[in-house]
Short mmCIF file of C-alpha atoms in Angstrom, two decimals:
data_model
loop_
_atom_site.label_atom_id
_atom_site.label_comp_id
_atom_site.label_asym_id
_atom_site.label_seq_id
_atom_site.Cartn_x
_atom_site.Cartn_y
_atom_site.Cartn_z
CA UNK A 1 20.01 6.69 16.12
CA UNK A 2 22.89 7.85 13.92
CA UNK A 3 19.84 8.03 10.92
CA UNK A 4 17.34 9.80 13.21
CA UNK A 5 20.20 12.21 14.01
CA UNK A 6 20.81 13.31 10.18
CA UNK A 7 17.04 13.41 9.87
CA UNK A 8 16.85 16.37 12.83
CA UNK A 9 19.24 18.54 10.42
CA UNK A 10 17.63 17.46 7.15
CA UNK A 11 14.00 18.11 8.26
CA UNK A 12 15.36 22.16 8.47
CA UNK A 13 16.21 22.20 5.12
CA UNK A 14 14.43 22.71 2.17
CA UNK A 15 16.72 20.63 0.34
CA UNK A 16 15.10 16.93 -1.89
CA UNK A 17 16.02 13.95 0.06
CA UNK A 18 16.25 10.74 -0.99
CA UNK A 19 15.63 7.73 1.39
CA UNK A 20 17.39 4.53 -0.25
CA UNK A 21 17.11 1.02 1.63
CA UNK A 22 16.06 -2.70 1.44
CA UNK A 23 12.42 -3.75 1.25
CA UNK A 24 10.99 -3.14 4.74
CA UNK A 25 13.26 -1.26 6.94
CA UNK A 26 10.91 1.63 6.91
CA UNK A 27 12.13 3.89 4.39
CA UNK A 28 8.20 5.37 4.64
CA UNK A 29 8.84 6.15 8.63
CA UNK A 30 11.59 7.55 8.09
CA UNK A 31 10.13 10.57 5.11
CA UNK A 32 7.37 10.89 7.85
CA UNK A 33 9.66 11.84 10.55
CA UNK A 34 11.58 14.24 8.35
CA UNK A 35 8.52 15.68 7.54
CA UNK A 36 7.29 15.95 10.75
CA UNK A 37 10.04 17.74 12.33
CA UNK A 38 10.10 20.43 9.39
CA UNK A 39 8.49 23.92 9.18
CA UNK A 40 5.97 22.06 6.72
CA UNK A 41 4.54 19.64 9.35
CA UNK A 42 1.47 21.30 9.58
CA UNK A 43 0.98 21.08 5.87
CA UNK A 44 -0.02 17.58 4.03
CA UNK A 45 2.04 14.92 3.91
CA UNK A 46 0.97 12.74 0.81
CA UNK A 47 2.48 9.73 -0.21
CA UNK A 48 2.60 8.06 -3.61
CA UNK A 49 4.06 4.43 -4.21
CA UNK A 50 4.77 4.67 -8.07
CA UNK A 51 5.31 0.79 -8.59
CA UNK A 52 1.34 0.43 -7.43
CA UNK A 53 -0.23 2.63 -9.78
CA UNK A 54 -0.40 1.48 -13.44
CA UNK A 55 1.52 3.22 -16.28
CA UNK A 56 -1.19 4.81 -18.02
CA UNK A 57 -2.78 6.22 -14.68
CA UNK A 58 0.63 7.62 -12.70
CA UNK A 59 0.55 10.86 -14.58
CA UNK A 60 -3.58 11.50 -13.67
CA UNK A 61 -2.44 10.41 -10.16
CA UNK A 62 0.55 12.69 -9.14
CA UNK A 63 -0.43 15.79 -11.19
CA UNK A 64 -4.13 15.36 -11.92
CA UNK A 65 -7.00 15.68 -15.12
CA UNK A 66 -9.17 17.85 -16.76
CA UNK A 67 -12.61 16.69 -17.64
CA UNK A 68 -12.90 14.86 -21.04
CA UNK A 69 -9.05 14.32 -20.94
CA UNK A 70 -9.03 10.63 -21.72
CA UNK A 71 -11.95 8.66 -21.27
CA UNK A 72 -13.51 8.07 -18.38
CA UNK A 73 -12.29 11.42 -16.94
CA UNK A 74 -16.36 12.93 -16.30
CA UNK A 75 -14.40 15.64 -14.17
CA UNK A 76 -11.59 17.40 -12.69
CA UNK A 77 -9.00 15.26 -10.85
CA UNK A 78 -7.03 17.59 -8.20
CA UNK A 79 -3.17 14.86 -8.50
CA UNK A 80 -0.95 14.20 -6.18
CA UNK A 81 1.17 17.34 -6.01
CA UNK A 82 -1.69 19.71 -5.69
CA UNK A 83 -3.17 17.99 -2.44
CA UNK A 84 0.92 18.26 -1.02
CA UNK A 85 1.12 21.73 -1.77
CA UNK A 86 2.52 23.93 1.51
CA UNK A 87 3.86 20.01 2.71
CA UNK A 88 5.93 17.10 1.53
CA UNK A 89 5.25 14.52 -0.86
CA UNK A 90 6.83 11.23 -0.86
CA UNK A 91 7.67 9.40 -4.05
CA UNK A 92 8.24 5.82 -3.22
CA UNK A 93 9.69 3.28 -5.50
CA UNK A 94 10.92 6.49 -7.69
CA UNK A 95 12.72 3.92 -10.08
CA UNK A 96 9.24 2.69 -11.45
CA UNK A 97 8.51 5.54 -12.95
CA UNK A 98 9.02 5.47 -16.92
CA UNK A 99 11.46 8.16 -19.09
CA UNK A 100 9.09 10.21 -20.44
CA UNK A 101 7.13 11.06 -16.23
CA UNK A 102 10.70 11.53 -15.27
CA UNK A 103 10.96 14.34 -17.48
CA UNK A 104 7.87 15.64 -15.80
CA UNK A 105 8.71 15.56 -12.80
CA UNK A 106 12.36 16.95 -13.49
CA UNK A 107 10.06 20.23 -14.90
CA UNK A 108 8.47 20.43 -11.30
CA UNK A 109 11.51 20.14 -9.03
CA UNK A 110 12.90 23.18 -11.17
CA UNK A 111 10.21 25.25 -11.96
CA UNK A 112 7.84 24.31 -9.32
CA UNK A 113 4.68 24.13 -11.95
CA UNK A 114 2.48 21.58 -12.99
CA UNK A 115 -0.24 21.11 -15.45
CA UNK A 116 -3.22 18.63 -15.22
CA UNK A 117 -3.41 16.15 -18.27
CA UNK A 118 -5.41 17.28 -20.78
CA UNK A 119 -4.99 20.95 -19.21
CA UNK A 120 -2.56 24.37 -20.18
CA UNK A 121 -2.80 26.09 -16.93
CA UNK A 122 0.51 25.99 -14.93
CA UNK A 123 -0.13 25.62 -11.68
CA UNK A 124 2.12 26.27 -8.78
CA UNK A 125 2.84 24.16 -6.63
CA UNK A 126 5.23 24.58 -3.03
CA UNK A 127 6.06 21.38 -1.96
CA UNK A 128 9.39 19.42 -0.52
CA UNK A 129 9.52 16.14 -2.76
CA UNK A 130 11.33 13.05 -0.98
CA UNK A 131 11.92 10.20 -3.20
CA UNK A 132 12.59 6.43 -1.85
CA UNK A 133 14.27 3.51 -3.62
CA UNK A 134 15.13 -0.34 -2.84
CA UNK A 135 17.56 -0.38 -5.97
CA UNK A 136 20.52 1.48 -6.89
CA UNK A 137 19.89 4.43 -9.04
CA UNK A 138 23.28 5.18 -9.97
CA UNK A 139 23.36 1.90 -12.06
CA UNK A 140 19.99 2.79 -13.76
CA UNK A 141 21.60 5.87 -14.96
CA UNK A 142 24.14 4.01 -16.37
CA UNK A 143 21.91 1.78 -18.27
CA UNK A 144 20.07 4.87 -19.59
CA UNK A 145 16.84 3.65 -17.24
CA UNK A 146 16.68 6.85 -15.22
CA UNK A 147 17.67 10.07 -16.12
CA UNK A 148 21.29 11.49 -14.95
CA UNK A 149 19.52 15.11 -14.37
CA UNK A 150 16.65 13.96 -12.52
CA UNK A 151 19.14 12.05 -10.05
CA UNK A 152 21.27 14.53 -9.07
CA UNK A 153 18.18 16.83 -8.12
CA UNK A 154 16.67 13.88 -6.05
CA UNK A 155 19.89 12.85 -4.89
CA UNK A 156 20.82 16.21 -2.92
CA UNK A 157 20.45 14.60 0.43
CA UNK A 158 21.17 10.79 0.95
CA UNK A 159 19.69 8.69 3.71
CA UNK A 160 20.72 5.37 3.92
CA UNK A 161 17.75 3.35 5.83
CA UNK A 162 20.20 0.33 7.27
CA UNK A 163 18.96 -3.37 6.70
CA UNK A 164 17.65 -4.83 10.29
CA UNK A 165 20.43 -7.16 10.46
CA UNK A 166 22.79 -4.51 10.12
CA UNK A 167 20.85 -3.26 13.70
CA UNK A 168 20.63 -6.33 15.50
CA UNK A 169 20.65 -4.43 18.77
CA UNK A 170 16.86 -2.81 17.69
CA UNK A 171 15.31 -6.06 17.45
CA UNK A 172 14.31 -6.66 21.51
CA UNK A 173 12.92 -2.24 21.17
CA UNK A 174 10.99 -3.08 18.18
CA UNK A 175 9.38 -7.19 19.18
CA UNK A 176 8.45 -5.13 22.32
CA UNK A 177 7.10 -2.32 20.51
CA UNK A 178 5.17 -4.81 18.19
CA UNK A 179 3.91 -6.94 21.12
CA UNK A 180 2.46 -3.54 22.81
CA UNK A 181 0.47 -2.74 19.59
CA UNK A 182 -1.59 -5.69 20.06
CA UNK A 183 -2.63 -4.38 23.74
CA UNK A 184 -1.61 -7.85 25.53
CA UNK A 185 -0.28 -8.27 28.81
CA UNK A 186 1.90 -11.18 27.23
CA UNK A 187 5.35 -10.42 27.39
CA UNK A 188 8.88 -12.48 25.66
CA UNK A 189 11.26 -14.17 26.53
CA UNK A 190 14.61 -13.28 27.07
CA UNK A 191 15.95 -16.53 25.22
CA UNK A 192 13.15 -15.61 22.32
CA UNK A 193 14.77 -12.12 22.20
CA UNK A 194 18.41 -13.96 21.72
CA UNK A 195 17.18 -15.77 19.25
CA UNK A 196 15.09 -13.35 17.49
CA UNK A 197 18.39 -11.37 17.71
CA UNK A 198 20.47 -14.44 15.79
CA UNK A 199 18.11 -15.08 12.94
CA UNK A 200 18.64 -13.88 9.16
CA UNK A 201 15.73 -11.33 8.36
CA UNK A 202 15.95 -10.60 4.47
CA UNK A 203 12.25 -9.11 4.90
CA UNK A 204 13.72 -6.67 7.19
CA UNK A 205 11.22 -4.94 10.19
CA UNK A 206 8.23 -5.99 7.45
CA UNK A 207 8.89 -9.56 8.49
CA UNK A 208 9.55 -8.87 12.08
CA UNK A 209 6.11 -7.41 13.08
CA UNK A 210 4.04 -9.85 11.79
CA UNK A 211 5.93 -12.59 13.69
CA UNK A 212 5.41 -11.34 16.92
CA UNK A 213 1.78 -10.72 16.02
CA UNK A 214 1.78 -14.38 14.75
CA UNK A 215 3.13 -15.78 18.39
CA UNK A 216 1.07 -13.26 20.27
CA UNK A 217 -2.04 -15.08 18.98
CA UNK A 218 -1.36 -18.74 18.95
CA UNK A 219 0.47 -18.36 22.23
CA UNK A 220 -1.37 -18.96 25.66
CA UNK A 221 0.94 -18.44 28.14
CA UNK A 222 1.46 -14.84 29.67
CA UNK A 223 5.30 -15.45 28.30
CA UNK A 224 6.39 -16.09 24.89
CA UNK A 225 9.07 -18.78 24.56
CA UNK A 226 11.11 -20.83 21.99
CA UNK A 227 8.68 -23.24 21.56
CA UNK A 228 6.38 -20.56 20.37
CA UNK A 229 8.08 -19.82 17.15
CA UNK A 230 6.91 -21.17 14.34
CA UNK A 231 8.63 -24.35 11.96
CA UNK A 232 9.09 -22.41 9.12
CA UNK A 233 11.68 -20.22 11.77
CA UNK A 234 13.82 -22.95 12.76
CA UNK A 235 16.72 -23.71 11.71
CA UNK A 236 15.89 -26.94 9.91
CA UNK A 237 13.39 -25.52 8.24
CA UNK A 238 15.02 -22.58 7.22
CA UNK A 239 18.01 -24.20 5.36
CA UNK A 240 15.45 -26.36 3.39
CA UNK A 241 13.41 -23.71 2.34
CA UNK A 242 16.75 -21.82 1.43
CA UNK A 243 17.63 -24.53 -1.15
CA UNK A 244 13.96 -24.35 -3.14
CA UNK A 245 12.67 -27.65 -0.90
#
């Protein structure tokens, strides 16, 4: 609640943001909903996960090609930016990108132009950038991995996406919510929910979801119970696995 309140006063801004959190607490969601809620939500909303896309193709990708630029390239390639212009684009896993596309992209958060590889035209482009990181980007700056300029232009507006057991108390909203997706009349447990509730989840509302879809379909009773949850969930199990067995 407390995040989805400092989105409702971000998303009126023009302002960067950047979304930092672990692995799987919806950092993605969360760019979405600012974008939603701002006067650009009727504009694109284009989303580019950095640490997917090989090196030598990331710069074709967010800002496009002309023809006969490298080879392969048998035509024009409209990027990333270009499709987000009058919306947002998100830039997901912003630490994987390498020196030299920082300084790139540093150019279009301050001039607002880009030009195709291969091309000279500057091309405008009017879009709100969000960038989203797992890591710390302070201490890449301090080992010289990300530029210092470039983060303090991203880093205008923080949000902090907190881990899911740092919001234990969303757990029985979201295994509901998950368990409604698969349009079942099954429902859980209220001594599944508590112990849902007291588990570790280092893969965060990623690793949630697909264990109530797990249970959903191996379960055939209208309730899902304890016994319903797999080994590798137990406690046993779990401190074994936790020492490399």
């Amino acid at each position: 609640q407390n995040v989805l309140k400092t989105v409702g006063q971000v998303a009126a801004s023009e302002a960067t943001v950047m979304v930092t959190g672990e692995s799987g607490t919806g950092k993605e969601l969360i760019a979405r909903c600012v974008h939603r809620h701002s006067h650009r939500s009727k504009g694109p909303f284009v989303a580019v996960n950095c640490a997917a896309i090989p090196e030598n193709l990331i710069e074709s990708e967010l800002f496009g090609h002309e023809k006969g630029a490298f080879t392969g390239a048998i035509k024009r390639s409209i990027g990333r930016f270009e499709r987000a212009k009058g919306g947002t684009i998100l830039l997901d896993d912003i630490d994987d990108l390498s020196l030299r596309l920082q300084t790139k992209l540093l150019r279009v958060i301050q001039e607002g132009e880009i030009e195709r590889v291969g091309g000279t035209e500057v091309i405008s482009v009017d879009v709100r950038i969000i960038a989203a990181t797992k890591v710390d980007l302070k201490s890449l700056v301090e080992t010289k991995s990300f530029r210092e300029d470039l983060y303090y232009r991203l880093n205008v507006i923080k949000l902090i996406v907190p881990t899911l057991n740092e919001r234990k108390s969303d757990i029985p909203l979201l295994a509901h919510f998950f368990l409604s997706k698969l349009s079942t009349e099954k429902q859980l447990s209220q001594d599944l929910i508590k112990y849902l509730m007291e588990l570790d989840w280092p893969g965060n509302v990623r690793e949630l979801e697909p264990l109530i879809m797990q249970m959903s379909v191996f379960c055939r009773k209208p309730v899902i119970d304890l016994d319903d949850v797999p080994d590798s969930y137990t406690p046993v199990q779990r401190e074994y696995e936790s020492k490399g067995g």
